[in-house]
GROMACS .gro file of C-alpha atoms in nm:
model
  224
    1MET     CA    1  -2.547   4.926  -0.782
    2ALA     CA    2  -2.708   5.038  -0.461
    3THR     CA    3  -2.489   5.259  -0.242
    4ARG     CA    4  -2.490   5.371   0.119
    5ARG     CA    5  -2.529   5.736   0.209
    6ASN     CA    6  -2.153   5.765   0.257
    7GLY     CA    7  -2.101   5.651  -0.103
    8SER     CA    8  -1.977   5.300  -0.029
    9PRO     CA    9  -2.145   5.008  -0.207
   10ALA     CA   10  -2.429   4.842  -0.016
   11ARG     CA   11  -2.425   4.463   0.008
   12SER     CA   12  -2.753   4.322  -0.112
   13ARG     CA   13  -2.937   4.064   0.093
   14ALA     CA   14  -2.916   3.830  -0.204
   15GLY     CA   15  -2.540   3.873  -0.216
   16GLU     CA   16  -2.514   3.802   0.154
   17ALA     CA   17  -2.721   3.487   0.107
   18ILE     CA   18  -2.494   3.371  -0.175
   19ASN     CA   19  -2.180   3.433   0.029
   20THR     CA   20  -2.328   3.252   0.328
   21HIS     CA   21  -2.414   2.957   0.106
   22ARG     CA   22  -2.058   2.942  -0.026
   23ARG     CA   23  -1.916   2.944   0.323
   24SER     CA   24  -2.150   2.668   0.435
   25THR     CA   25  -2.090   2.437   0.136
   26MET     CA   26  -1.924   2.116   0.252
   27THR     CA   27  -1.617   1.992   0.069
   28TYR     CA   28  -1.531   1.625   0.023
   29ALA     CA   29  -1.225   1.415  -0.050
   30ILE     CA   30  -1.164   1.046  -0.107
   31VAL     CA   31  -0.823   0.923   0.006
   32GLY     CA   32  -0.739   0.601  -0.172
   33PHE     CA   33  -0.821   0.546  -0.538
   34GLY     CA   34  -0.847   0.170  -0.564
   35LYS     CA   35  -1.172  -0.015  -0.629
   36ILE     CA   36  -1.362   0.134  -0.332
   37GLY     CA   37  -1.227   0.484  -0.388
   38GLN     CA   38  -1.326   0.475  -0.754
   39ALA     CA   39  -1.668   0.332  -0.670
   40LEU     CA   40  -1.730   0.623  -0.433
   41ALA     CA   41  -1.605   0.869  -0.695
   42HIS     CA   42  -1.868   0.729  -0.933
   43ALA     CA   43  -2.134   0.798  -0.669
   44PHE     CA   44  -2.027   1.162  -0.643
   45ALA     CA   45  -2.001   1.204  -1.020
   46ARG     CA   46  -2.348   1.058  -1.070
   47LYS     CA   47  -2.493   1.343  -0.862
   48ASN     CA   48  -2.256   1.612  -0.995
   49ILE     CA   49  -2.106   1.667  -0.650
   50ASN     CA   50  -1.748   1.794  -0.643
   51VAL     CA   51  -1.500   1.558  -0.480
   52THR     CA   52  -1.122   1.551  -0.459
   53VAL     CA   53  -0.940   1.220  -0.493
   54ALA     CA   54  -0.587   1.146  -0.373
   55SER     CA   55  -0.353   0.862  -0.288
   56ARG     CA   56   0.015   0.804  -0.217
   57ARG     CA   57   0.077   0.838  -0.590
   58PRO     CA   58   0.126   1.178  -0.760
   59PRO     CA   59  -0.208   1.333  -0.863
   60GLU     CA   60  -0.115   1.331  -1.233
   61THR     CA   61  -0.119   0.950  -1.226
   62LEU     CA   62  -0.480   0.958  -1.101
   63THR     CA   63  -0.603   1.234  -1.333
   64PRO     CA   64  -0.688   1.023  -1.643
   65ARG     CA   65  -0.907   0.785  -1.442
   66ALA     CA   66  -1.064   1.071  -1.243
   67ARG     CA   67  -1.153   1.254  -1.564
   68ALA     CA   68  -1.300   0.935  -1.709
   69ILE     CA   69  -1.533   0.906  -1.411
   70GLY     CA   70  -1.664   1.261  -1.441
   71PRO     CA   71  -1.580   1.633  -1.446
   72THR     CA   72  -1.662   1.679  -1.076
   73VAL     CA   73  -1.390   1.430  -0.975
   74VAL     CA   74  -1.054   1.607  -0.943
   75ALA     CA   75  -0.721   1.448  -0.851
   76LYS     CA   76  -0.502   1.646  -0.613
   77SER     CA   77  -0.208   1.589  -0.382
   78LEU     CA   78  -0.279   1.429  -0.048
   79ARG     CA   79  -0.204   1.753   0.135
   80ASP     CA   80  -0.446   1.949  -0.084
   81ALA     CA   81  -0.713   1.681  -0.055
   82LEU     CA   82  -0.699   1.694   0.324
   83GLU     CA   83  -0.819   2.055   0.317
   84ALA     CA   84  -1.170   1.912   0.265
   85ASP     CA   85  -1.424   1.918   0.548
   86THR     CA   86  -1.509   1.549   0.510
   87ILE     CA   87  -1.252   1.287   0.417
   88ILE     CA   88  -1.344   0.932   0.317
   89LEU     CA   89  -1.073   0.677   0.395
   90ALA     CA   90  -1.059   0.413   0.123
   91VAL     CA   91  -0.700   0.297   0.172
   92PRO     CA   92  -0.585  -0.046   0.292
   93PHE     CA   93  -0.630  -0.045   0.670
   94GLY     CA   94  -0.257  -0.058   0.740
   95GLU     CA   95  -0.203   0.272   0.560
   96HIS     CA   96  -0.444   0.486   0.761
   97ARG     CA   97  -0.179   0.587   1.016
   98GLU     CA   98   0.037   0.740   0.742
   99VAL     CA   99  -0.262   0.942   0.623
  100ALA     CA  100  -0.326   1.058   0.980
  101LYS     CA  101   0.032   1.190   1.008
  102ALA     CA  102  -0.027   1.428   0.718
  103LEU     CA  103  -0.205   1.676   0.949
  104PRO     CA  104  -0.094   1.781   1.298
  105SER     CA  105  -0.456   1.797   1.412
  106TRP     CA  106  -0.782   1.673   1.265
  107LYS     CA  107  -1.002   1.900   1.471
  108GLY     CA  108  -1.306   2.014   1.275
  109LYS     CA  109  -1.278   1.729   1.023
  110THR     CA  110  -1.519   1.443   0.970
  111VAL     CA  111  -1.348   1.117   0.871
  112ILE     CA  112  -1.557   0.843   0.712
  113ASP     CA  113  -1.397   0.503   0.765
  114ALA     CA  114  -1.482   0.298   0.456
  115MET     CA  115  -1.205   0.047   0.531
  116ASN     CA  116  -1.233  -0.315   0.638
  117LEU     CA  117  -0.984  -0.514   0.841
  118PHE     CA  118  -0.989  -0.894   0.814
  119PRO     CA  119  -0.885  -1.101   0.994
  120VAL     CA  120  -0.867  -0.877   1.299
  121PRO     CA  121  -0.540  -0.911   1.494
  122GLU     CA  122  -0.561  -1.014   1.857
  123GLU     CA  123  -0.404  -0.690   1.980
  124LEU     CA  124  -0.723  -0.504   1.895
  125GLU     CA  125  -0.892  -0.714   2.162
  126SER     CA  126  -1.260  -0.618   2.170
  127LEU     CA  127  -1.218  -0.281   1.996
  128PRO     CA  128  -1.384  -0.226   1.659
  129SER     CA  129  -1.128  -0.124   1.396
  130SER     CA  130  -1.290   0.221   1.366
  131ALA     CA  131  -1.208   0.289   1.731
  132VAL     CA  132  -0.843   0.232   1.642
  133VAL     CA  133  -0.880   0.470   1.346
  134ALA     CA  134  -1.028   0.735   1.576
  135LYS     CA  135  -0.718   0.719   1.796
  136SER     CA  136  -0.496   0.801   1.499
  137PHE     CA  137  -0.707   1.091   1.370
  138THR     CA  138  -0.679   1.314   1.676
  139GLY     CA  139  -0.968   1.557   1.704
  140ALA     CA  140  -1.166   1.419   1.409
  141LYS     CA  141  -1.523   1.294   1.420
  142VAL     CA  142  -1.507   0.937   1.287
  143VAL     CA  143  -1.803   0.768   1.119
  144LYS     CA  144  -1.803   0.409   0.995
  145GLY     CA  145  -1.979   0.396   0.660
  146PHE     CA  146  -1.978   0.281   0.296
  147ASN     CA  147  -1.771  -0.023   0.398
  148HIS     CA  148  -2.022  -0.308   0.390
  149LEU     CA  149  -2.081  -0.318   0.014
  150ILE     CA  150  -1.840  -0.467  -0.240
  151ALA     CA  151  -1.692  -0.213  -0.482
  152ALA     CA  152  -1.886  -0.333  -0.787
  153THR     CA  153  -2.215  -0.283  -0.602
  154LEU     CA  154  -2.112   0.047  -0.446
  155ALA     CA  155  -2.029   0.186  -0.791
  156THR     CA  156  -2.375   0.124  -0.936
  157ASP     CA  157  -2.678   0.351  -0.916
  158PRO     CA  158  -2.824   0.310  -0.565
  159VAL     CA  159  -3.175   0.392  -0.684
  160VAL     CA  160  -3.307   0.042  -0.751
  161GLU     CA  161  -3.592  -0.193  -0.675
  162GLY     CA  162  -3.831   0.097  -0.626
  163GLY     CA  163  -3.616   0.234  -0.346
  164HIS     CA  164  -3.262   0.318  -0.240
  165ARG     CA  165  -2.965   0.099  -0.153
  166VAL     CA  166  -2.891   0.104   0.220
  167VAL     CA  167  -2.565   0.226   0.372
  168PHE     CA  168  -2.506   0.163   0.741
  169LEU     CA  169  -2.355   0.437   0.956
  170SER     CA  170  -2.216   0.421   1.308
  171SER     CA  171  -2.028   0.673   1.519
  172ASP     CA  172  -1.976   0.787   1.874
  173ASP     CA  173  -2.075   1.138   1.758
  174GLU     CA  174  -2.442   1.184   1.668
  175ASP     CA  175  -2.385   1.513   1.485
  176ALA     CA  176  -2.124   1.352   1.264
  177THR     CA  177  -2.359   1.065   1.187
  178ALA     CA  178  -2.630   1.313   1.087
  179SER     CA  179  -2.387   1.497   0.858
  180VAL     CA  180  -2.276   1.178   0.683
  181ALA     CA  181  -2.637   1.060   0.659
  182ALA     CA  182  -2.717   1.383   0.473
  183LEU     CA  183  -2.431   1.313   0.232
  184ALA     CA  184  -2.550   0.955   0.180
  185LYS     CA  185  -2.895   1.085   0.088
  186GLN     CA  186  -2.741   1.334  -0.157
  187LEU     CA  187  -2.562   1.044  -0.322
  188GLY     CA  188  -2.891   0.854  -0.355
  189PHE     CA  189  -2.845   0.603  -0.074
  190ALA     CA  190  -3.074   0.528   0.220
  191PRO     CA  191  -2.870   0.580   0.539
  192VAL     CA  192  -2.947   0.355   0.834
  193LYS     CA  193  -2.796   0.462   1.166
  194LEU     CA  194  -2.666   0.180   1.384
  195GLY     CA  195  -2.563   0.387   1.685
  196LYS     CA  196  -2.219   0.388   1.846
  197LEU     CA  197  -1.916   0.210   1.706
  198ASN     CA  198  -1.904  -0.051   1.979
  199GLU     CA  199  -2.280  -0.107   1.984
  200GLY     CA  200  -2.478  -0.140   1.661
  201GLY     CA  201  -2.159  -0.054   1.476
  202ALA     CA  202  -2.026  -0.399   1.563
  203LEU     CA  203  -2.259  -0.535   1.294
  204VAL     CA  204  -2.044  -0.377   1.022
  205HIS     CA  205  -1.705  -0.463   1.173
  206ALA     CA  206  -1.514  -0.786   1.162
  207ARG     CA  207  -1.422  -0.953   1.489
  208GLY     CA  208  -1.142  -1.206   1.485
  209ARG     CA  209  -1.210  -1.424   1.180
  210ALA     CA  210  -1.582  -1.351   1.160
  211TRP     CA  211  -1.745  -1.073   0.960
  212GLY     CA  212  -2.018  -0.859   1.115
  213GLN     CA  213  -2.369  -0.974   1.033
  214LEU     CA  214  -2.447  -0.681   0.802
  215ILE     CA  215  -2.128  -0.683   0.597
  216PHE     CA  216  -2.192  -0.767   0.228
  217GLN     CA  217  -2.570  -0.745   0.283
  218ASP     CA  218  -2.713  -0.562  -0.020
  219LEU     CA  219  -3.038  -0.421   0.117
  220PHE     CA  220  -3.287  -0.168  -0.014
  221LYS     CA  221  -3.519   0.076   0.154
  222LYS     CA  222  -3.847   0.144  -0.020
  223GLU     CA  223  -3.975   0.496  -0.066
  224PRO     CA  224  -4.224   0.593   0.209
   0.00000   0.00000   0.00000
């Protein structure tokens, strides 16, 4: 081992690079382990990307199914799962507020809203449901994504038809959109940015008793 003149070990540049990489590695969690949560877990497992899964149930009840999906899918308690940098919400819409209460502040977290609300109650007025989610997750960067495909489609390999299955992303934070787009690409999808939640994002939200125009549209993007 290389040493400094004073006899203390010298840190190699390679070691510094490794440590920096470890610090910069993003961590992911899926909250909700129903059909959508399991479909997303399959996407992570397919690419050997570590992901934590959690729900209101004790983690040991999720472990057999998590293990069956793949070794990179690990069931943990909700509190432990929320230590991740990026959390995907795959719970029924009415339960998101209880998840939000689990942390006093969501600052520094990215929350991907994969939930759908239908029909939309009148009290939401003209707000997209993700804007309501953002109010509950104080300090978080909220991105709408992975919500427009049915679970059976979302669970399958997105590399098809000579291209990649599209996932639509919208957020009021461009940096957060870019981060989630990078994750979508890692998972094999073709991210398409729709802009802000209340602009292009309206295409993947329900309004009243009408679905957005892009919901349930299974589209593919060909390789350039």
